[in-house]
Amino acid sequence: MEFQDKAQSEDASVGFQMLSNIRIVMVNTTHPGNIGAAARAMKTMGLSELVLVEPKRPIDDEAIARSSGATDVLESAQIVPSLEEAIEDCGLVIGTSARSRSIPWPLLNPRQCAEQSVLTSKRQKVAIIFGREDRGLTNEELAKCNFHVHIPTNPDYSSLNIGAAIQVICYEMRMAIELQVSGDEQLWGVEWDRELASSKELDGLIDHLEQVMVTSEFLDPENPRYIMTRMRRLFNRAMPDKVEVNVFRGILSSITKKLGR
Amino acid sequence: MEFQDKAQSEDASVGFQMLSNIRIVMVNTTHPGNIGAAARAMKTMGLSELVLVEPKRPIDDEAIARSSGATDVLESAQIVPSLEEAIEDCGLVIGTSARSRSIPWPLLNPRQCAEQSVLTSKRQKVAIIFGREDRGLTNEELAKCNFHVHIPTNPDYSSLNIGAAIQVICYEMRMAIELQVSGDEQLWGVEWDRELASSKELDGLIDHLEQVMVTSEFLDPENPRYIMTRMRRLFNRAMPDKVEVNVFRGILSSITKKLGR
């Protein structure tokens, strides 16, 4: 599925630039395909800086295939001989962790990780470190981090591959910025093409509906119970626009005309 | 990287059971490998119910390989001939959407999608629908949904594959429950006193309304334009309960009876 963003605006707008300060670090990766998947996951969310610490195999055709066009991220990826070098310029370092360690560390969920990262990225580099496919990061590597982040999973089946983990972490980075840029959650919800019906127009619709309900002998005006309240609640929470109200009133008028004959 | 959950407790605790009421629906999938990736993404987050609407190719070795041990999800996957059948018992239906459509629909971000889904899943089935790899869901399919969900992506590169999209959506489902269980967050959305109408019941109401619109000569069946889509959207986003649907159908029956005389 190729998702296209609804807003086709330049991603260089205020806010999203911060993503260029967030670096993904992969340590001792075994399968180049996973490096490609990481590049794709990063780029879909607007991240671009990938650093590889001693990958076991170099970037190859499989990596390029899995990157699905995010080859610019692969091409600009730095390969460094040590984790220290990968993170030395970063103001915030967060390591992904699956297990409880001998010494507990401040643990963030992916959302908290993103919020802290986005805040720090306004002025400084941030690194999120992902470990080996089979056994993650060592205690020594985790001890170099400010925080650890843990992606919640099903305890009976926690087979989250590294590409999926990077996708989730990068998605949260983008969400944190989207919500920050929009100020609140106005960006989401109903962004309507028509003006919403006024309260008066809605009242007119409900009155009209009530007449038809009485004329058709569905509603006994002597014993209305809560039926009109239910109808009002239904239309109110649908927040109809002016066109929808007009269509509905058109239907009711046609019915009234037919019934009158 | 094999993430193991820190809390090695049983996943059958209060809250996580709700995930069994959340169904992933994949429409017309081309590559069986993507079905396998979906099963893996679901199971890591604790979801288990997968429904396939007319997959172009059956579940094969590639699907099993990509599922990486989530074979139970593949084995219990239902294959159905139509989207209607996949969602007919659901009280909430949310479709993944990439593009702006001719008629806008209430749009949720993945977090809002998860919050509403988790609330509804306490008592009823929920379906999240994913479209074809190349062109998503049709307008007609999207019109069957209460809401649409859009995963924010980089507008310059939005190559989010279907497995990654399902991973993000399912991750948010788990996060919503984790936060609810821990008491950290108030969930957004409507928690209703009555059972919500199923997708099938809503279809019945829309069909009935259409008949009345034709009989009363409001709607020209030769030139329906977008009128029925607008009506469907109106009722879908109101998320009517069973009582409200019954009242409306009662009104329509009374009108039909009167018009028939």
Short mmCIF file of C-alpha atoms in Angstrom, two decimals:
data_model
loop_
_atom_site.label_atom_id
_atom_site.label_comp_id
_atom_site.label_asym_id
_atom_site.label_seq_id
_atom_site.Cartn_x
_atom_site.Cartn_y
_atom_site.Cartn_z
CA MET A 1 0.00 0.00 0.00
CA GLU A 2 1.51 3.29 -1.02
CA PHE A 3 0.31 5.90 1.37
CA GLN A 4 0.42 9.43 0.11
CA ASP A 5 0.24 12.23 2.56
CA LYS A 6 -2.91 14.26 2.25
CA ALA A 7 -1.04 17.52 2.56
CA GLN A 8 1.31 17.55 -0.39
CA SER A 9 3.21 20.43 1.07
CA GLU A 10 6.97 20.60 1.36
CA ASP A 11 8.24 18.64 4.30
CA ALA A 12 10.77 21.37 4.98
CA SER A 13 8.22 23.33 6.98
CA VAL A 14 8.96 24.35 10.53
CA GLY A 15 9.06 21.35 12.80
CA PHE A 16 9.84 18.62 10.36
CA GLN A 17 13.39 19.94 9.99
CA MET A 18 13.96 18.62 13.49
CA LEU A 19 13.76 15.10 12.12
CA SER A 20 17.11 15.67 10.40
CA ASN A 21 18.66 15.92 13.86
CA ILE A 22 17.42 12.48 14.85
CA ARG A 23 19.85 9.70 13.95
CA ILE A 24 19.15 6.00 13.77
CA VAL A 25 22.11 3.85 14.83
CA MET A 26 22.22 0.13 14.02
CA VAL A 27 24.82 -1.96 15.82
CA ASN A 28 26.41 -5.11 14.30
CA THR A 29 23.57 -5.82 11.93
CA THR A 30 23.74 -9.33 10.44
CA HIS A 31 21.33 -9.07 7.46
CA PRO A 32 21.81 -6.21 4.97
CA GLY A 33 18.11 -6.56 4.09
CA ASN A 34 17.31 -5.18 7.53
CA ILE A 35 19.42 -2.11 6.79
CA GLY A 36 17.34 -1.53 3.66
CA ALA A 37 14.09 -1.98 5.60
CA ALA A 38 15.37 0.52 8.18
CA ALA A 39 16.12 3.09 5.45
CA ARG A 40 12.61 2.72 4.05
CA ALA A 41 10.97 2.97 7.48
CA MET A 42 13.02 6.08 8.28
CA LYS A 43 12.34 7.85 5.02
CA THR A 44 8.57 7.27 5.11
CA MET A 45 8.53 9.19 8.39
CA GLY A 46 10.98 11.88 7.26
CA LEU A 47 14.20 10.74 8.97
CA SER A 48 17.39 10.56 6.94
CA GLU A 49 20.45 10.01 9.11
CA LEU A 50 21.54 6.40 9.42
CA VAL A 51 24.76 5.27 11.10
CA LEU A 52 25.94 1.66 11.02
CA VAL A 53 28.32 0.37 13.68
CA GLU A 54 30.36 -2.53 12.29
CA PRO A 55 27.70 -4.22 10.16
CA LYS A 56 28.57 -7.89 9.70
CA ARG A 57 27.93 -7.61 5.95
CA PRO A 58 28.06 -4.49 3.78
CA ILE A 59 25.11 -2.79 2.08
CA ASP A 60 24.27 -5.07 -0.88
CA ASP A 61 21.59 -5.65 -3.51
CA GLU A 62 19.22 -7.12 -0.94
CA ALA A 63 19.57 -3.96 1.16
CA ILE A 64 18.88 -1.79 -1.88
CA ALA A 65 15.85 -3.89 -2.86
CA ARG A 66 14.38 -3.74 0.63
CA SER A 67 14.93 0.02 0.82
CA SER A 68 12.36 0.38 -1.97
CA GLY A 69 13.70 3.67 -3.29
CA ALA A 70 15.11 5.05 -0.06
CA THR A 71 18.56 4.61 -1.62
CA ASP A 72 19.58 8.15 -0.68
CA VAL A 73 19.39 7.13 2.98
CA LEU A 74 21.58 4.09 2.25
CA GLU A 75 24.04 6.11 0.18
CA SER A 76 24.54 8.71 2.87
CA ALA A 77 24.74 6.12 5.68
CA GLN A 78 27.94 6.39 7.72
CA ILE A 79 29.79 3.25 8.71
CA VAL A 80 31.81 3.59 11.90
CA PRO A 81 33.93 1.15 13.90
CA SER A 82 32.48 1.86 17.34
CA LEU A 83 29.28 2.91 19.08
CA GLU A 84 31.20 5.72 20.79
CA GLU A 85 31.93 7.26 17.41
CA ALA A 86 28.32 6.89 16.30
CA ILE A 87 26.97 8.89 19.22
CA GLU A 88 29.78 11.21 20.25
CA ASP A 89 28.10 14.42 19.02
CA CYS A 90 24.65 13.61 20.41
CA GLY A 91 22.96 15.41 23.26
CA LEU A 92 20.52 12.61 23.83
CA VAL A 93 21.06 8.88 23.35
CA ILE A 94 18.28 6.36 23.72
CA GLY A 95 18.84 2.60 23.42
CA THR A 96 16.19 0.07 22.50
CA SER A 97 15.89 -2.59 25.12
CA ALA A 98 13.89 -5.77 25.37
CA ARG A 99 14.88 -7.18 28.69
CA SER A 100 15.23 -5.98 32.21
CA ARG A 101 18.91 -5.47 32.88
CA SER A 102 20.94 -6.15 35.95
CA ILE A 103 20.83 -2.44 36.73
CA PRO A 104 17.50 -0.77 35.97
CA TRP A 105 17.63 2.25 33.72
CA PRO A 106 15.08 5.01 33.10
CA LEU A 107 12.68 3.37 30.69
CA LEU A 108 10.52 5.22 28.15
CA ASN A 109 7.71 3.98 25.98
CA PRO A 110 8.01 4.88 22.26
CA ARG A 111 5.79 7.92 22.70
CA GLN A 112 7.84 9.34 25.54
CA CYS A 113 10.98 8.55 23.56
CA ALA A 114 9.65 10.60 20.62
CA GLU A 115 8.55 13.53 22.77
CA GLN A 116 11.94 13.78 24.45
CA SER A 117 13.78 13.29 21.16
CA VAL A 118 11.80 15.98 19.34
CA LEU A 119 12.35 18.45 22.16
CA THR A 120 16.09 17.83 22.24
CA SER A 121 16.37 17.83 18.43
CA LYS A 122 15.47 21.50 18.31
CA ARG A 123 19.04 22.28 19.30
CA GLN A 124 21.04 19.07 19.34
CA LYS A 125 21.61 15.74 17.72
CA VAL A 126 19.71 12.73 19.06
CA ALA A 127 20.58 9.06 18.53
CA ILE A 128 18.29 6.08 18.84
CA ILE A 129 20.29 2.85 18.99
CA PHE A 130 19.10 -0.53 17.74
CA GLY A 131 21.04 -3.69 18.59
CA ARG A 132 21.76 -6.99 16.91
CA GLU A 133 18.91 -8.97 15.34
CA ASP A 134 19.45 -11.92 17.69
CA ARG A 135 20.45 -10.42 21.00
CA GLY A 136 19.99 -6.65 20.98
CA LEU A 137 22.42 -4.36 22.76
CA THR A 138 24.93 -5.43 25.39
CA ASN A 139 24.76 -4.12 28.93
CA GLU A 140 27.85 -2.06 28.21
CA GLU A 141 26.20 -0.45 25.17
CA LEU A 142 22.98 0.20 27.06
CA ALA A 143 24.96 1.89 29.81
CA LYS A 144 26.01 4.57 27.30
CA CYS A 145 22.37 5.70 26.93
CA ASN A 146 20.49 8.43 28.72
CA PHE A 147 17.34 6.39 28.55
CA HIS A 148 16.11 3.06 27.29
CA VAL A 149 13.02 2.65 25.18
CA HIS A 150 10.85 -0.43 25.15
CA ILE A 151 8.19 -1.20 22.54
CA PRO A 152 5.29 -2.96 24.24
CA THR A 153 4.55 -6.36 22.72
CA ASN A 154 2.53 -9.48 23.35
CA PRO A 155 4.51 -11.32 26.05
CA ASP A 156 3.57 -14.64 24.47
CA TYR A 157 4.95 -13.66 21.05
CA SER A 158 7.31 -10.76 20.84
CA SER A 159 8.84 -11.41 17.43
CA LEU A 160 9.16 -7.78 16.41
CA ASN A 161 11.84 -7.53 13.75
CA ILE A 162 14.25 -4.63 13.65
CA GLY A 163 12.59 -3.04 10.60
CA ALA A 164 9.21 -3.05 12.35
CA ALA A 165 10.76 -1.66 15.55
CA ILE A 166 12.40 1.19 13.62
CA GLN A 167 9.07 1.84 11.85
CA VAL A 168 7.26 2.22 15.17
CA ILE A 169 9.94 4.46 16.71
CA CYS A 170 10.10 6.71 13.62
CA TYR A 171 6.30 6.85 13.35
CA GLU A 172 6.16 8.19 16.90
CA MET A 173 8.78 10.83 16.00
CA ARG A 174 6.59 12.05 13.17
CA MET A 175 3.44 11.97 15.31
CA ALA A 176 5.15 14.03 18.02
CA ILE A 177 6.03 16.70 15.46
CA GLU A 178 2.65 16.59 13.70
CA LEU A 179 0.88 17.18 17.00
CA GLN A 180 3.35 19.87 18.01
CA VAL A 181 3.11 21.71 14.67
CA SER A 182 -0.67 21.64 14.72
CA GLY A 183 -0.68 22.96 18.29
CA ASP A 184 -3.47 20.61 19.21
CA GLU A 185 -5.20 17.86 17.35
CA GLN A 186 -6.93 20.18 14.89
CA LEU A 187 -4.97 18.61 12.08
CA TRP A 188 -7.06 15.48 12.50
CA GLY A 189 -10.75 15.01 12.88
CA VAL A 190 -13.24 16.31 10.40
CA GLU A 191 -11.86 18.76 7.93
CA TRP A 192 -15.01 19.43 6.06
CA ASP A 193 -15.62 20.64 2.53
CA ARG A 194 -18.90 22.36 3.36
CA GLU A 195 -20.07 24.67 6.05
CA LEU A 196 -21.71 22.89 8.96
CA ALA A 197 -25.44 23.38 9.41
CA SER A 198 -26.39 25.97 11.99
CA SER A 199 -28.30 25.03 15.10
CA LYS A 200 -31.36 26.71 13.60
CA GLU A 201 -31.09 24.66 10.42
CA LEU A 202 -30.80 21.51 12.48
CA ASP A 203 -33.89 22.50 14.47
CA GLY A 204 -35.72 23.02 11.16
CA LEU A 205 -34.73 19.53 10.03
CA ILE A 206 -35.85 17.90 13.29
CA ASP A 207 -39.22 19.72 13.19
CA HIS A 208 -39.70 18.67 9.57
CA LEU A 209 -38.85 15.07 10.42
CA GLU A 210 -41.30 15.13 13.31
CA GLN A 211 -44.13 16.29 11.01
CA VAL A 212 -43.44 13.42 8.62
CA MET A 213 -43.28 10.97 11.52
CA VAL A 214 -46.69 12.16 12.69
CA THR A 215 -48.26 12.25 9.20
CA SER A 216 -47.05 8.75 8.48
CA GLU A 217 -48.54 7.67 11.82
CA PHE A 218 -45.23 6.44 13.17
CA LEU A 219 -45.27 8.96 16.00
CA ASP A 220 -48.24 9.42 18.26
CA PRO A 221 -48.14 13.11 19.30
CA GLU A 222 -50.04 12.16 22.44
CA ASN A 223 -47.33 9.72 23.45
CA PRO A 224 -44.03 10.78 21.89
CA ARG A 225 -41.86 9.11 24.54
CA TYR A 226 -38.18 9.86 23.94
CA ILE A 227 -38.22 9.26 20.22
CA MET A 228 -37.62 12.84 19.12
CA THR A 229 -34.86 13.21 21.69
CA ARG A 230 -33.16 10.18 20.19
CA MET A 231 -33.48 11.61 16.69
CA ARG A 232 -32.08 14.93 17.84
CA ARG A 233 -29.15 13.25 19.53
CA LEU A 234 -28.44 11.22 16.39
CA PHE A 235 -28.35 14.23 14.08
CA ASN A 236 -26.49 16.40 16.55
CA ARG A 237 -23.58 14.08 16.95
CA ALA A 238 -23.34 13.54 13.20
CA MET A 239 -22.72 17.31 12.87
CA PRO A 240 -24.35 17.51 9.41
CA ASP A 241 -23.24 20.12 6.91
CA LYS A 242 -25.65 22.40 5.06
CA VAL A 243 -25.81 20.18 1.98
CA GLU A 244 -26.67 17.11 4.01
CA VAL A 245 -29.43 18.96 5.82
CA ASN A 246 -30.80 20.22 2.50
CA VAL A 247 -30.77 16.72 1.01
CA PHE A 248 -32.63 15.40 4.02
CA ARG A 249 -35.19 18.18 3.88
CA GLY A 250 -35.62 17.47 0.17
CA ILE A 251 -36.41 13.85 0.97
CA LEU A 252 -38.90 14.89 3.63
CA SER A 253 -40.58 17.38 1.24
CA SER A 254 -40.95 14.73 -1.46
CA ILE A 255 -42.49 12.35 1.06
CA THR A 256 -44.87 15.03 2.35
CA LYS A 257 -45.95 15.86 -1.19
CA LYS A 258 -46.59 12.20 -2.02
CA LEU A 259 -48.43 11.57 1.25
CA GLY A 260 -50.60 14.64 0.66
CA ARG A 261 -52.01 13.31 -2.58
CA MET B 1 15.86 -8.08 17.04
CA GLU B 2 13.57 -10.22 19.10
CA PHE B 3 11.89 -7.97 21.60
CA GLN B 4 10.64 -9.68 24.70
CA ASP B 5 8.14 -7.96 26.85
CA LYS B 6 9.50 -6.86 30.16
CA ALA B 7 6.43 -7.98 32.04
CA GLN B 8 6.31 -11.69 31.35
CA SER B 9 2.78 -11.88 32.69
CA GLU B 10 -0.08 -13.63 30.96
CA ASP B 11 -1.61 -11.54 28.21
CA ALA B 12 -5.07 -12.68 29.25
CA SER B 13 -5.25 -9.96 31.89
CA VAL B 14 -8.11 -7.49 31.85
CA GLY B 15 -7.77 -5.16 28.92
CA PHE B 16 -5.71 -7.19 26.54
CA GLN B 17 -8.68 -9.50 25.92
CA MET B 18 -10.23 -6.59 24.05
CA LEU B 19 -7.66 -7.05 21.32
CA SER B 20 -9.45 -10.27 20.33
CA ASN B 21 -12.43 -8.12 19.31
CA ILE B 22 -10.33 -6.10 16.87
CA ARG B 23 -10.25 -7.60 13.41
CA ILE B 24 -7.79 -6.80 10.65
CA VAL B 25 -9.38 -7.00 7.18
CA MET B 26 -7.19 -7.11 4.06
CA VAL B 27 -8.93 -6.53 0.72
CA ASN B 28 -7.72 -8.10 -2.55
CA THR B 29 -4.13 -8.61 -1.40
CA THR B 30 -1.77 -9.37 -4.29
CA HIS B 31 1.29 -10.75 -2.47
CA PRO B 32 0.83 -13.60 0.02
CA GLY B 33 4.06 -12.45 1.69
CA ASN B 34 2.21 -9.35 2.85
CA ILE B 35 -0.44 -11.52 4.50
CA GLY B 36 2.35 -13.25 6.41
CA ALA B 37 3.88 -9.93 7.43
CA ALA B 38 0.44 -8.77 8.59
CA ALA B 39 0.02 -11.90 10.75
CA ARG B 40 3.40 -11.29 12.38
CA ALA B 41 2.68 -7.60 12.98
CA MET B 42 -0.70 -8.45 14.51
CA LYS B 43 0.55 -11.19 16.78
CA THR B 44 3.45 -9.16 18.18
CA MET B 45 0.86 -6.67 19.40
CA GLY B 46 -1.63 -9.29 20.61
CA LEU B 47 -4.20 -9.22 17.79
CA SER B 48 -5.35 -12.51 16.30
CA GLU B 49 -8.35 -12.07 14.01
CA LEU B 50 -7.47 -11.74 10.33
CA VAL B 51 -10.06 -11.71 7.53
CA LEU B 52 -9.05 -11.75 3.87
CA VAL B 53 -11.45 -10.48 1.24
CA GLU B 54 -10.75 -12.21 -2.07
CA PRO B 55 -6.94 -12.42 -1.90
CA LYS B 56 -5.52 -12.65 -5.41
CA ARG B 57 -3.31 -15.56 -4.38
CA PRO B 58 -3.84 -18.01 -1.51
CA ILE B 59 -1.73 -18.25 1.64
CA ASP B 60 1.48 -19.99 0.49
CA ASP B 61 4.99 -20.82 1.68
CA GLU B 62 6.08 -17.21 1.28
CA ALA B 63 3.23 -16.10 3.56
CA ILE B 64 4.18 -18.72 6.14
CA ALA B 65 7.86 -17.73 5.98
CA ARG B 66 7.08 -14.03 6.42
CA SER B 67 4.71 -14.75 9.32
CA SER B 68 7.77 -15.92 11.28
CA GLY B 69 5.88 -18.24 13.60
CA ALA B 70 2.55 -16.42 13.63
CA THR B 71 1.12 -19.38 11.73
CA ASP B 72 -1.83 -19.66 14.12
CA VAL B 73 -3.04 -16.27 12.87
CA LEU B 74 -2.72 -17.47 9.26
CA GLU B 75 -4.41 -20.80 10.00
CA SER B 76 -7.41 -19.17 11.63
CA ALA B 77 -7.69 -16.45 8.96
CA GLN B 78 -11.11 -16.34 7.33
CA ILE B 79 -11.39 -15.89 3.58
CA VAL B 80 -14.62 -14.23 2.45
CA PRO B 81 -15.94 -13.18 -0.96
CA SER B 82 -17.01 -9.64 -0.07
CA LEU B 83 -16.14 -6.75 2.21
CA GLU B 84 -19.76 -6.72 3.43
CA GLU B 85 -19.31 -10.22 4.80
CA ALA B 86 -16.02 -9.30 6.46
CA ILE B 87 -17.56 -6.47 8.47
CA GLU B 88 -21.24 -7.33 8.85
CA ASP B 89 -21.07 -8.07 12.59
CA CYS B 90 -18.92 -5.05 13.45
CA GLY B 91 -20.09 -2.06 15.47
CA LEU B 92 -17.16 0.06 14.32
CA VAL B 93 -15.49 -0.02 10.91
CA ILE B 94 -12.42 2.08 10.11
CA GLY B 95 -10.79 2.17 6.67
CA THR B 96 -7.19 3.12 5.95
CA SER B 97 -7.01 5.95 3.49
CA ALA B 98 -4.16 7.72 1.77
CA ARG B 99 -5.83 10.24 -0.44
CA SER B 100 -8.45 12.91 -0.14
CA ARG B 101 -11.65 11.57 -1.65
CA SER B 102 -14.35 13.30 -3.64
CA ILE B 103 -16.39 13.47 -0.45
CA PRO B 104 -14.38 13.99 2.74
CA TRP B 105 -14.94 11.58 5.62
CA PRO B 106 -14.18 11.96 9.33
CA LEU B 107 -10.45 11.29 9.55
CA LEU B 108 -8.60 9.88 12.54
CA ASN B 109 -4.90 9.62 13.19
CA PRO B 110 -3.67 6.15 14.24
CA ARG B 111 -3.83 7.11 17.92
CA GLN B 112 -7.42 8.27 17.75
CA CYS B 113 -8.23 5.17 15.71
CA ALA B 114 -6.82 2.97 18.48
CA GLU B 115 -8.58 4.83 21.27
CA GLN B 116 -11.99 4.57 19.62
CA SER B 117 -11.36 0.94 18.66
CA VAL B 118 -10.35 -0.08 22.17
CA LEU B 119 -13.41 1.62 23.67
CA THR B 120 -15.80 -0.06 21.24
CA SER B 121 -14.04 -3.43 21.54
CA LYS B 122 -15.11 -3.71 25.16
CA ARG B 123 -18.51 -4.82 23.93
CA GLN B 124 -18.43 -5.23 20.16
CA LYS B 125 -16.39 -6.26 17.19
CA VAL B 126 -14.25 -3.68 15.43
CA ALA B 127 -12.79 -3.94 11.91
CA ILE B 128 -9.81 -2.06 10.51
CA ILE B 129 -9.71 -2.38 6.72
CA PHE B 130 -6.54 -2.30 4.59
CA GLY B 131 -6.78 -2.01 0.81
CA ARG B 132 -4.82 -3.26 -2.16
CA GLU B 133 -1.04 -2.84 -2.20
CA ASP B 134 -1.14 -0.63 -5.29
CA ARG B 135 -4.28 1.42 -4.94
CA GLY B 136 -5.79 1.00 -1.48
CA LEU B 137 -9.53 0.94 -0.98
CA THR B 138 -12.13 2.09 -3.51
CA ASN B 139 -14.42 5.01 -2.76
CA GLU B 140 -17.29 2.55 -2.44
CA GLU B 141 -15.39 0.51 0.15
CA LEU B 142 -14.39 3.62 2.06
CA ALA B 143 -18.03 4.71 2.15
CA LYS B 144 -18.84 1.65 4.28
CA CYS B 145 -16.64 2.95 7.09
CA ASN B 146 -17.57 5.00 10.13
CA PHE B 147 -14.20 6.72 9.99
CA HIS B 148 -11.03 6.75 7.96
CA VAL B 149 -7.56 6.54 9.43
CA HIS B 150 -4.48 8.07 7.88
CA ILE B 151 -0.91 7.31 8.93
CA PRO B 152 1.14 10.49 8.71
CA THR B 153 4.12 10.14 6.39
CA ASN B 154 6.78 12.20 4.68
CA PRO B 155 4.95 13.86 1.77
CA ASP B 156 8.06 13.50 -0.40
CA TYR B 157 8.31 9.73 0.17
CA SER B 158 5.31 7.90 1.50
CA SER B 159 6.28 4.36 0.55
CA LEU B 160 4.77 2.72 3.62
CA ASN B 161 4.10 -0.92 2.80
CA ILE B 162 1.00 -2.67 4.05
CA GLY B 163 2.91 -4.72 6.64
CA ALA B 164 4.43 -1.56 8.12
CA ALA B 165 1.03 0.16 8.11
CA ILE B 166 -0.55 -2.77 9.97
CA GLN B 167 2.37 -2.74 12.42
CA VAL B 168 1.79 0.93 13.24
CA ILE B 169 -1.98 0.53 13.62
CA CYS B 170 -1.65 -2.57 15.83
CA TYR B 171 1.09 -0.92 17.90
CA GLU B 172 -1.27 1.95 18.68
CA MET B 173 -3.97 -0.56 19.71
CA ARG B 174 -1.58 -2.09 22.22
CA MET B 175 -0.41 1.31 23.45
CA ALA B 176 -4.02 2.41 24.01
CA ILE B 177 -4.65 -0.63 26.18
CA GLU B 178 -1.30 -0.40 27.99
CA LEU B 179 -2.03 3.21 28.92
CA GLN B 180 -5.59 2.42 29.91
CA VAL B 181 -4.52 -0.51 32.07
CA SER B 182 -1.87 1.61 33.74
CA GLY B 183 -4.44 4.37 34.26
CA ASP B 184 -2.22 6.94 32.57
CA GLU B 185 -4.61 8.27 30.03
CA GLN B 186 -8.21 9.06 29.40
CA LEU B 187 -9.28 7.56 26.11
CA TRP B 188 -10.95 9.68 23.50
CA GLY B 189 -14.22 8.68 21.87
CA VAL B 190 -17.79 7.72 22.56
CA GLU B 191 -18.61 4.96 25.00
CA TRP B 192 -22.25 4.19 24.43
CA ASP B 193 -25.09 2.93 26.64
CA ARG B 194 -26.57 0.73 23.89
CA GLU B 195 -25.00 -1.72 21.53
CA LEU B 196 -23.94 -0.09 18.26
CA ALA B 197 -25.69 -1.13 15.07
CA SER B 198 -23.68 -3.63 13.05
CA SER B 199 -22.40 -2.81 9.60
CA LYS B 200 -25.09 -5.09 8.15
CA GLU B 201 -27.85 -3.32 10.07
CA LEU B 202 -26.57 0.01 8.81
CA ASP B 203 -26.56 -1.32 5.23
CA GLY B 204 -30.17 -2.40 5.75
CA LEU B 205 -31.11 1.07 6.91
CA ILE B 206 -29.40 2.77 3.97
CA ASP B 207 -31.08 0.40 1.47
CA HIS B 208 -34.45 1.05 3.09
CA LEU B 209 -33.89 4.82 2.98
CA GLU B 210 -32.92 4.59 -0.68
CA GLN B 211 -36.17 2.75 -1.51
CA VAL B 212 -38.20 5.48 0.19
CA MET B 213 -36.20 8.16 -1.60
CA VAL B 214 -36.97 6.51 -4.94
CA THR B 215 -40.64 5.82 -4.14
CA SER B 216 -41.16 9.41 -3.07
CA GLU B 217 -39.50 10.52 -6.30
CA PHE B 218 -36.77 12.42 -4.53
CA LEU B 219 -34.04 10.22 -5.96
CA ASP B 220 -33.79 9.46 -9.66
CA PRO B 221 -32.27 5.96 -9.84
CA GLU B 222 -30.94 6.87 -13.30
CA ASN B 223 -29.02 9.82 -11.92
CA PRO B 224 -28.19 9.19 -8.25
CA ARG B 225 -25.12 11.47 -8.17
CA TYR B 226 -23.45 11.32 -4.74
CA ILE B 227 -26.63 11.51 -2.76
CA MET B 228 -26.55 7.99 -1.32
CA THR B 229 -22.87 8.32 -0.51
CA ARG B 230 -23.64 11.47 1.44
CA MET B 231 -26.44 9.69 3.32
CA ARG B 232 -24.15 6.76 4.07
CA ARG B 233 -21.45 9.06 5.35
CA LEU B 234 -23.92 10.91 7.56
CA PHE B 235 -25.20 7.74 9.22
CA ASN B 236 -21.78 6.15 9.45
CA ARG B 237 -20.17 8.96 11.34
CA ALA B 238 -23.11 9.20 13.72
CA MET B 239 -22.34 5.57 14.72
CA PRO B 240 -26.01 4.82 15.47
CA ASP B 241 -26.95 2.25 18.09
CA LYS B 242 -29.42 -0.56 17.44
CA VAL B 243 -32.36 1.33 18.97
CA GLU B 244 -31.76 4.36 16.77
CA VAL B 245 -31.58 2.21 13.65
CA ASN B 246 -34.80 0.47 14.65
CA VAL B 247 -36.59 3.78 15.20
CA PHE B 248 -35.46 5.01 11.81
CA ARG B 249 -36.53 1.83 10.09
CA GLY B 250 -39.89 2.10 11.84
CA ILE B 251 -40.30 5.61 10.41
CA LEU B 252 -39.41 4.38 6.93
CA SER B 253 -41.85 1.43 7.19
CA SER B 254 -44.69 3.74 8.21
CA ILE B 255 -43.91 6.03 5.28
CA THR B 256 -43.76 3.10 2.85
CA LYS B 257 -47.09 1.80 4.10
CA LYS B 258 -48.75 5.21 3.72
CA LEU B 259 -47.23 5.80 0.29
CA GLY B 260 -48.45 2.38 -0.84
CA ARG B 261 -52.08 3.21 -0.25
#
